[in-house]
PDB file of C-alpha atoms in Angstrom:
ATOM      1  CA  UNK A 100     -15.549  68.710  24.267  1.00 82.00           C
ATOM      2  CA  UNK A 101     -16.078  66.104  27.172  1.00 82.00           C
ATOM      3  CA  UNK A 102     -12.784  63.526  27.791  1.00 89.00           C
ATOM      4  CA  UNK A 103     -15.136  61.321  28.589  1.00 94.00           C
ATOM      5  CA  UNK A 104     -17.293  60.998  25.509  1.00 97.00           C
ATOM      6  CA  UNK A 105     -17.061  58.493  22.531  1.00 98.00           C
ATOM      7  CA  UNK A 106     -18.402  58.646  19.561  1.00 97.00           C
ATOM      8  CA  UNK A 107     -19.755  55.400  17.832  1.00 97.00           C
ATOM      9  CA  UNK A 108     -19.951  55.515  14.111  1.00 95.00           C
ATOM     10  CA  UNK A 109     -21.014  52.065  13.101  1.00 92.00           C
ATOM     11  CA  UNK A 110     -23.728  50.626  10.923  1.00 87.00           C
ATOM     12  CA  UNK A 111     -26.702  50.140  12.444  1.00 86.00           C
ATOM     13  CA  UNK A 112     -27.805  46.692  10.690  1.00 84.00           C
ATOM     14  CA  UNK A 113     -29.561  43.865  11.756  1.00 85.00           C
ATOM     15  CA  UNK A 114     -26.198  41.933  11.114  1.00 85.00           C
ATOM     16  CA  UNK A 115     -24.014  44.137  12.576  1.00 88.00           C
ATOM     17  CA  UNK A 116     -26.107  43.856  16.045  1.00 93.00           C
ATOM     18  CA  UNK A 117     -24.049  42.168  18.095  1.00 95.00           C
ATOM     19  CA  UNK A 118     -20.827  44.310  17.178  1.00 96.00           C
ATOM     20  CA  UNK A 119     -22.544  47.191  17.617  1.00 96.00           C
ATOM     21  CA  UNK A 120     -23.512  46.082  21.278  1.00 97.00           C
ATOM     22  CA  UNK A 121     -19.932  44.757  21.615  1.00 98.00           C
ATOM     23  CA  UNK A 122     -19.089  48.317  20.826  1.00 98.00           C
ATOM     24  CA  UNK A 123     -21.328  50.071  23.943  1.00 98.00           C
ATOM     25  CA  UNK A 124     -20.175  47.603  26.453  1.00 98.00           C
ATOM     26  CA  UNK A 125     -16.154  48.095  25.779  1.00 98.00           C
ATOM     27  CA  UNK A 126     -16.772  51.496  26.235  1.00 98.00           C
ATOM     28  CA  UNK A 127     -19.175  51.581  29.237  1.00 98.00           C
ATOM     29  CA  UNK A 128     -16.705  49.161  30.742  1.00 97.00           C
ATOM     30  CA  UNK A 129     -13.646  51.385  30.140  1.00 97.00           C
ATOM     31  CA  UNK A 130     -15.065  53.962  32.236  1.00 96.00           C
ATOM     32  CA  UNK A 131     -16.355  56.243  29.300  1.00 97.00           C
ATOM     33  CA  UNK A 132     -19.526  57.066  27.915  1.00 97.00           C
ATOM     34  CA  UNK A 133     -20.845  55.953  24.265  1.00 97.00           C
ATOM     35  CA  UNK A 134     -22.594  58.388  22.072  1.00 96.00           C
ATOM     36  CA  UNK A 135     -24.168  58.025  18.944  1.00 94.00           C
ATOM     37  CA  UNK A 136     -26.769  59.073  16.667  1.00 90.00           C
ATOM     38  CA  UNK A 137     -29.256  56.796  18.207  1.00 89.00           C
ATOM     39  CA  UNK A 138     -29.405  57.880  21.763  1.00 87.00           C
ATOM     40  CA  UNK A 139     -32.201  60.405  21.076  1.00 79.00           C
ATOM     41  CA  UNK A 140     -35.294  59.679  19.447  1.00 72.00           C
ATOM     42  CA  UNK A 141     -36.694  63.592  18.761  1.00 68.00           C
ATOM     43  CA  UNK A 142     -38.635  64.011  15.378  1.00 65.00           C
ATOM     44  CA  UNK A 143     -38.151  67.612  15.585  1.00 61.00           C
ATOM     45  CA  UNK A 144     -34.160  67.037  15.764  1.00 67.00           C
ATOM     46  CA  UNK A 145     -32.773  67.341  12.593  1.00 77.00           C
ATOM     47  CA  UNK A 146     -30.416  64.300  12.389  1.00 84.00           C
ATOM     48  CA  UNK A 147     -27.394  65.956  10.512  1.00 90.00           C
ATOM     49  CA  UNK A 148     -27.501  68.331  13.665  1.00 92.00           C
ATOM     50  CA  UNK A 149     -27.330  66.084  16.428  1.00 92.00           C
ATOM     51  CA  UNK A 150     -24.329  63.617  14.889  1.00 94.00           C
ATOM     52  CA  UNK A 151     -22.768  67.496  14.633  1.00 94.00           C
ATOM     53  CA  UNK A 152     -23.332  68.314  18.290  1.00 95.00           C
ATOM     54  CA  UNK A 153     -22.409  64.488  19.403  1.00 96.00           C
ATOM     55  CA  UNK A 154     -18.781  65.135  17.221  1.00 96.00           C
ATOM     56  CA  UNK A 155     -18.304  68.376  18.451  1.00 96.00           C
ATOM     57  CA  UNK A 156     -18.870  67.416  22.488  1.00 96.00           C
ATOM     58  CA  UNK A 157     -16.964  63.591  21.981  1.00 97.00           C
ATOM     59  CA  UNK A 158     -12.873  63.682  22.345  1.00 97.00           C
ATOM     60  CA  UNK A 159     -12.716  60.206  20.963  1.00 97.00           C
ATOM     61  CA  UNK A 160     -14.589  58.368  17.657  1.00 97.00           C
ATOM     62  CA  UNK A 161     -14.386  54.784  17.000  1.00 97.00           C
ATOM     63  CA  UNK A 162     -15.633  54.446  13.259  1.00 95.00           C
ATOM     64  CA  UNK A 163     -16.035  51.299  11.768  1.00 92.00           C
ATOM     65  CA  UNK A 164     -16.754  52.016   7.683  1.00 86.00           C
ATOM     66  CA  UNK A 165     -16.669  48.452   7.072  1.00 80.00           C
ATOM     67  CA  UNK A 166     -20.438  47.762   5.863  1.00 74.00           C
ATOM     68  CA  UNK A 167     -20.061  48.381   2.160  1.00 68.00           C
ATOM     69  CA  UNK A 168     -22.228  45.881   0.424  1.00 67.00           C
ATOM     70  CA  UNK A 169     -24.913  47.536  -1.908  1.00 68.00           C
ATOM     71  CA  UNK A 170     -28.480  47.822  -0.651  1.00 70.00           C
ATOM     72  CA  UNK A 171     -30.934  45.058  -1.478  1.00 73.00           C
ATOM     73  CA  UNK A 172     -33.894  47.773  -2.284  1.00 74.00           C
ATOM     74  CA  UNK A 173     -32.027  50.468  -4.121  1.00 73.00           C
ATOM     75  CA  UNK A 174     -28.957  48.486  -5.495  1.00 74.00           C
ATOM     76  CA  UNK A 175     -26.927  51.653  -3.711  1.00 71.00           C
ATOM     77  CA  UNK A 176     -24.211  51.314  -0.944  1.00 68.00           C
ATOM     78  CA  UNK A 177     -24.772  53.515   1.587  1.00 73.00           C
ATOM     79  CA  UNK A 178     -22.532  56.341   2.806  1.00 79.00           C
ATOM     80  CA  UNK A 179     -23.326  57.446   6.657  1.00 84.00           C
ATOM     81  CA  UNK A 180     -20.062  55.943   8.536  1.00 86.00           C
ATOM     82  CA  UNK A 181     -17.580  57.255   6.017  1.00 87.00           C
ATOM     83  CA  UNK A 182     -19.666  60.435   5.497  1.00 89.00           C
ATOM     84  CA  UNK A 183     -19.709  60.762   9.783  1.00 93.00           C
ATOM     85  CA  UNK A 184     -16.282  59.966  10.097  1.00 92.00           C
ATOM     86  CA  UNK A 185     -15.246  62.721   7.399  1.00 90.00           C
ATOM     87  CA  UNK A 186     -16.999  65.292   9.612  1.00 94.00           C
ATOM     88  CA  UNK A 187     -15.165  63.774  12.756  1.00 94.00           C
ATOM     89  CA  UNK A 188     -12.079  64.245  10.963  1.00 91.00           C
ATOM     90  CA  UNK A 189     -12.704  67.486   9.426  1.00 93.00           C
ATOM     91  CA  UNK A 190     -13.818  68.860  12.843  1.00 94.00           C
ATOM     92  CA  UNK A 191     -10.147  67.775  14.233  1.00 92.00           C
ATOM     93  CA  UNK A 192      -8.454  69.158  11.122  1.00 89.00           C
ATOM     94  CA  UNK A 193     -10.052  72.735  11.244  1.00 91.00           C
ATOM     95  CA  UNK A 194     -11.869  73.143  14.604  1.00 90.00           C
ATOM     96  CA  UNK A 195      -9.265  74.352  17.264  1.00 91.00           C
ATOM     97  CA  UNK A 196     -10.868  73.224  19.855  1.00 91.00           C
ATOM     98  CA  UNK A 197     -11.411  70.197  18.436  1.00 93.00           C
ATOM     99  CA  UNK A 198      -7.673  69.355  17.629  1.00 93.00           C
ATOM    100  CA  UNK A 199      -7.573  67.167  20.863  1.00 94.00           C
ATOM    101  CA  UNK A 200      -9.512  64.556  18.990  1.00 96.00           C
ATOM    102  CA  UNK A 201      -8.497  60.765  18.488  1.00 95.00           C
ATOM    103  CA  UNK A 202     -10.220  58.031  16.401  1.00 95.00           C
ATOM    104  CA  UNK A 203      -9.853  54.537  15.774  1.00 95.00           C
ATOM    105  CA  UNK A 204     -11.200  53.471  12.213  1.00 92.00           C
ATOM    106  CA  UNK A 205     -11.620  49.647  11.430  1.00 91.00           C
ATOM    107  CA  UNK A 206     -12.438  48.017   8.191  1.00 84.00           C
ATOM    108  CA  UNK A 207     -13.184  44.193   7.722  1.00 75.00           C
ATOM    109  CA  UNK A 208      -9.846  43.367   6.293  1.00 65.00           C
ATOM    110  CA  UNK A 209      -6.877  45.527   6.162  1.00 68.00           C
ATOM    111  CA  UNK A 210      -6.020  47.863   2.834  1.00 55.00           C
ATOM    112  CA  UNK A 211      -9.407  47.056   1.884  1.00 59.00           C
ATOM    113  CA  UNK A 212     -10.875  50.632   2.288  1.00 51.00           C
ATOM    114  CA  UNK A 213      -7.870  52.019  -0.198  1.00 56.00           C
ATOM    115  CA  UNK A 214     -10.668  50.613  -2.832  1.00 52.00           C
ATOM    116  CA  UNK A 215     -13.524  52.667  -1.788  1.00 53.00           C
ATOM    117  CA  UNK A 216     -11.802  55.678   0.481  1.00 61.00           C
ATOM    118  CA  UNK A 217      -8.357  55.835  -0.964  1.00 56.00           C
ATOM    119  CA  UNK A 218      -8.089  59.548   0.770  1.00 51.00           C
ATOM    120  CA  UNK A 219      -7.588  57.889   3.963  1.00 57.00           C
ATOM    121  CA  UNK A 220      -4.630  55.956   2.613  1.00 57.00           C
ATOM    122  CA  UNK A 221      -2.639  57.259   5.491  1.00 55.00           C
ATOM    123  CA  UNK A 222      -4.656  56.580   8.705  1.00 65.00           C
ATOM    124  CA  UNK A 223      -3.589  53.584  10.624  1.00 71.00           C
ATOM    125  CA  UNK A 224      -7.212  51.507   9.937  1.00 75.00           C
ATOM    126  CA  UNK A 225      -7.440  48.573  12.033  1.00 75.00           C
ATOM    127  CA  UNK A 226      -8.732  45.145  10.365  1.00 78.00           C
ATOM    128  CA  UNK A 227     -11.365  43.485  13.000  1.00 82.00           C
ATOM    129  CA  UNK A 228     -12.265  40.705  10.056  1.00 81.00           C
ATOM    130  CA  UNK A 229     -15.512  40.061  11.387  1.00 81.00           C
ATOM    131  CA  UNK A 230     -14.737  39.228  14.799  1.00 92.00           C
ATOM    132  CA  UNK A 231     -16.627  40.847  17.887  1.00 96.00           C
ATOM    133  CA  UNK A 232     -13.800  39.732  20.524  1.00 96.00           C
ATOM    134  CA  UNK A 233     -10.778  41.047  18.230  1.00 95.00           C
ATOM    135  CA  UNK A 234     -12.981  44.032  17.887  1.00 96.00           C
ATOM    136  CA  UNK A 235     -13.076  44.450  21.457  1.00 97.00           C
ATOM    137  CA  UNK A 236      -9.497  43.719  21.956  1.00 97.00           C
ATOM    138  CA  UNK A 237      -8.408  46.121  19.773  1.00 96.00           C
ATOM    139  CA  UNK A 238     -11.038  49.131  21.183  1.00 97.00           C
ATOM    140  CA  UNK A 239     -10.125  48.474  24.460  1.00 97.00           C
ATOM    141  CA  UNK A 240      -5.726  48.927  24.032  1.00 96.00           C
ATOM    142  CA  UNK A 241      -6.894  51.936  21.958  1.00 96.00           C
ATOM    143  CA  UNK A 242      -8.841  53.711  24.849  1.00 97.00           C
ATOM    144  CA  UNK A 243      -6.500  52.908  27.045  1.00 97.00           C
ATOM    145  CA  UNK A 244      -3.223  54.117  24.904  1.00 95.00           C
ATOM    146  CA  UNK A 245      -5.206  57.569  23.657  1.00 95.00           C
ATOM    147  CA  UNK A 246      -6.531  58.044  27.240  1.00 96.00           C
ATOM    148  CA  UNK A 247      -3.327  57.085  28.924  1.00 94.00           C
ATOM    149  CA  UNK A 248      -5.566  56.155  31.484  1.00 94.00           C
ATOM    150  CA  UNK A 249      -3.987  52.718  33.621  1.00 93.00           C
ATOM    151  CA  UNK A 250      -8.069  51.540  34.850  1.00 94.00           C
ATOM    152  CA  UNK A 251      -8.704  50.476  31.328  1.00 96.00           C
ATOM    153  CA  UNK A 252      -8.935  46.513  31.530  1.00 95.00           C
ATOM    154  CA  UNK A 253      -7.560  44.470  28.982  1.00 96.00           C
ATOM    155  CA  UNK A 254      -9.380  43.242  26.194  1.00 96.00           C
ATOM    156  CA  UNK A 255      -9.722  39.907  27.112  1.00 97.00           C
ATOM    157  CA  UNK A 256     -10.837  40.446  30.199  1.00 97.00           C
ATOM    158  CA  UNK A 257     -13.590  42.966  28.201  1.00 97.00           C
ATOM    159  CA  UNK A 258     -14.122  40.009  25.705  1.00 98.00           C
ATOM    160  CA  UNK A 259     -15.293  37.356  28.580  1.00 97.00           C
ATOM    161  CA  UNK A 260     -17.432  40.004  30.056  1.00 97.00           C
ATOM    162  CA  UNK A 261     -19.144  40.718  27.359  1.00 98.00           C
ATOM    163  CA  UNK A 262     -19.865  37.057  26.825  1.00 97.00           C
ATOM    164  CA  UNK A 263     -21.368  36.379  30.550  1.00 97.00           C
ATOM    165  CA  UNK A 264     -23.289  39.537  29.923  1.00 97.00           C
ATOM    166  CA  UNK A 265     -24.577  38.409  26.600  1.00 96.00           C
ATOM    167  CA  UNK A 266     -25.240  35.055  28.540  1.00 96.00           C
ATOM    168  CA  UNK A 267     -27.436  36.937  31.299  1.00 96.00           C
ATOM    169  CA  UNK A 268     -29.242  39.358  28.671  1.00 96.00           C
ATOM    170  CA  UNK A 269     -32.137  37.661  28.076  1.00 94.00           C
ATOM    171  CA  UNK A 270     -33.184  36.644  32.091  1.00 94.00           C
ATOM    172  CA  UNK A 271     -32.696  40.748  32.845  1.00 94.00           C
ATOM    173  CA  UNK A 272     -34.689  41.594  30.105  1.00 93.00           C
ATOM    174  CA  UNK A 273     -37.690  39.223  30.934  1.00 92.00           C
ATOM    175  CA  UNK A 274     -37.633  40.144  34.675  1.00 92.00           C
ATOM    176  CA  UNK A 275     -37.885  43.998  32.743  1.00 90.00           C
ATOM    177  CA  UNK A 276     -40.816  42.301  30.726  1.00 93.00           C
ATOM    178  CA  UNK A 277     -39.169  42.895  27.755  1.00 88.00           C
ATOM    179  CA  UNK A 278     -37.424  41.339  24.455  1.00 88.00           C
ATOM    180  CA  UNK A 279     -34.909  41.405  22.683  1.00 88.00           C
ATOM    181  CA  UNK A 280     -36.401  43.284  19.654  1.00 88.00           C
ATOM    182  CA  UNK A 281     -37.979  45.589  22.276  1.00 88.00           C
ATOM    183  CA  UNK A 282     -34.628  46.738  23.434  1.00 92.00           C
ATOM    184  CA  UNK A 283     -33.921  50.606  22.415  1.00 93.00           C
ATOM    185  CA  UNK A 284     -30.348  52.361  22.712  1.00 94.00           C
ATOM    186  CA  UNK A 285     -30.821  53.532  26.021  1.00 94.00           C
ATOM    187  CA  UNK A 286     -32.218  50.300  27.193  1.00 94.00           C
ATOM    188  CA  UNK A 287     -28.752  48.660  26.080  1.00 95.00           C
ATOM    189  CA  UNK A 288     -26.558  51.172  27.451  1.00 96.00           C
ATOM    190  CA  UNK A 289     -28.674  50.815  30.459  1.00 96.00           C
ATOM    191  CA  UNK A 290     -28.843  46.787  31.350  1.00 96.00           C
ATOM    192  CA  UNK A 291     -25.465  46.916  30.470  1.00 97.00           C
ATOM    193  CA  UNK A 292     -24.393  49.388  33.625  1.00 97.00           C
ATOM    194  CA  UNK A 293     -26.648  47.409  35.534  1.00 96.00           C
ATOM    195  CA  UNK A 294     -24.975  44.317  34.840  1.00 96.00           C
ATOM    196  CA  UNK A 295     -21.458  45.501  35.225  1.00 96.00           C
ATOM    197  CA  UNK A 296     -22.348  47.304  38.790  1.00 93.00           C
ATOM    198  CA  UNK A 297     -23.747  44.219  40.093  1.00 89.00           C
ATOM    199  CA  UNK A 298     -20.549  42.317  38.723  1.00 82.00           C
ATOM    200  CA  UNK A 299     -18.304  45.032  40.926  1.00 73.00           C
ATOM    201  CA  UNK A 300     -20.725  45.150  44.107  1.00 58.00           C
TER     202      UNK A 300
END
């Protein structure tokens, strides 16, 4: 299990984007590195497997179950966040290696989840209502309290960065000749290091 690993269980929606991204760049900036079911693209790795190995090698999970409306197509909600957050927790709760572990869960509005995942009625589930810099905020005192390490910046300071680097995206990724829907995981983890080590030079 690497200290320096964290493990982003999030949906992956179209309208959940910009969270998601928000996501990456707290941790990137808080000196640790995001992981996530996305960061390989192998057709002959069998997904269940790799969100397995990610779990087992990340000390920390930030899980965000909040996406719960039913899907337009099938009329189903879907299940992956609270399905990959069980196995984060289970892996804590019987893995002794794993016992190390610490997670931040978030919902959209607090007590909320007690409707749909009642069995975590005893987690401390953190209410981000929507909003990317509260989101941020709250990710950002959390990896620096479970961490205990004193480099983590605060989350405002997080917040404004992520909005000049939001504000730069799209003239790195045209002198990249790229787009926005080109971008891939790696390509966001990447411009984002890029842009935060020319911010430091």
């Amino acid at each position: 299990m690497n200290s320096e690993d964290v493990f982003i269980n999030c949906p992956f929606s179209d309208d959940y984007d910009q969270h998601f991204k928000a996501i990456i760049f707290t941790v990137i900036r808080s000196g640790f590195i995001p992981r996530c079911a996305r960061e390989d693209d192998d057709g002959g790795d069998v997904r269940f497997e790799k969100i397995c190995r990610i779990i087992a090698e990340s000390k920390y999970g930030i899980h965000d179950i909040s996406k719960t409306e039913l899907d337009e197509a099938s009329g189903l909600p879907r299940f992956n966040m609270p399905f990959e957050l069980g196995l984060f927790l289970g892996a804590k709760k019987y893995a002794p290696e794993q016992v190390a572990k610490k997670a931040i869960i978030f919902d959209r509005a607090a007590y909320r989840y007690q409707q749909f995942i009642s069995d975590i009625a005893g987690q401390d589930i953190h209410a981000h209502e929507g909003d990317i810099r509260r989101l941020i905020i709250d990710i950002a005192a959390w990896l620096r309290r479970a961490s205990r390490r004193k480099t983590v910046p605060g989350g405002q300071v997080i917040a404004d960065e992520f909005d000049n680097f939001a504000r730069d995206l799209p003239i790195m990724i045209e002198a990249k000749q790229l787009s926005l829907v080109d971008l891939t995981y790696a390509d966001d983890v990447g411009l984002m290091t890029e842009w935060l080590a020319q911010k430091n030079q």
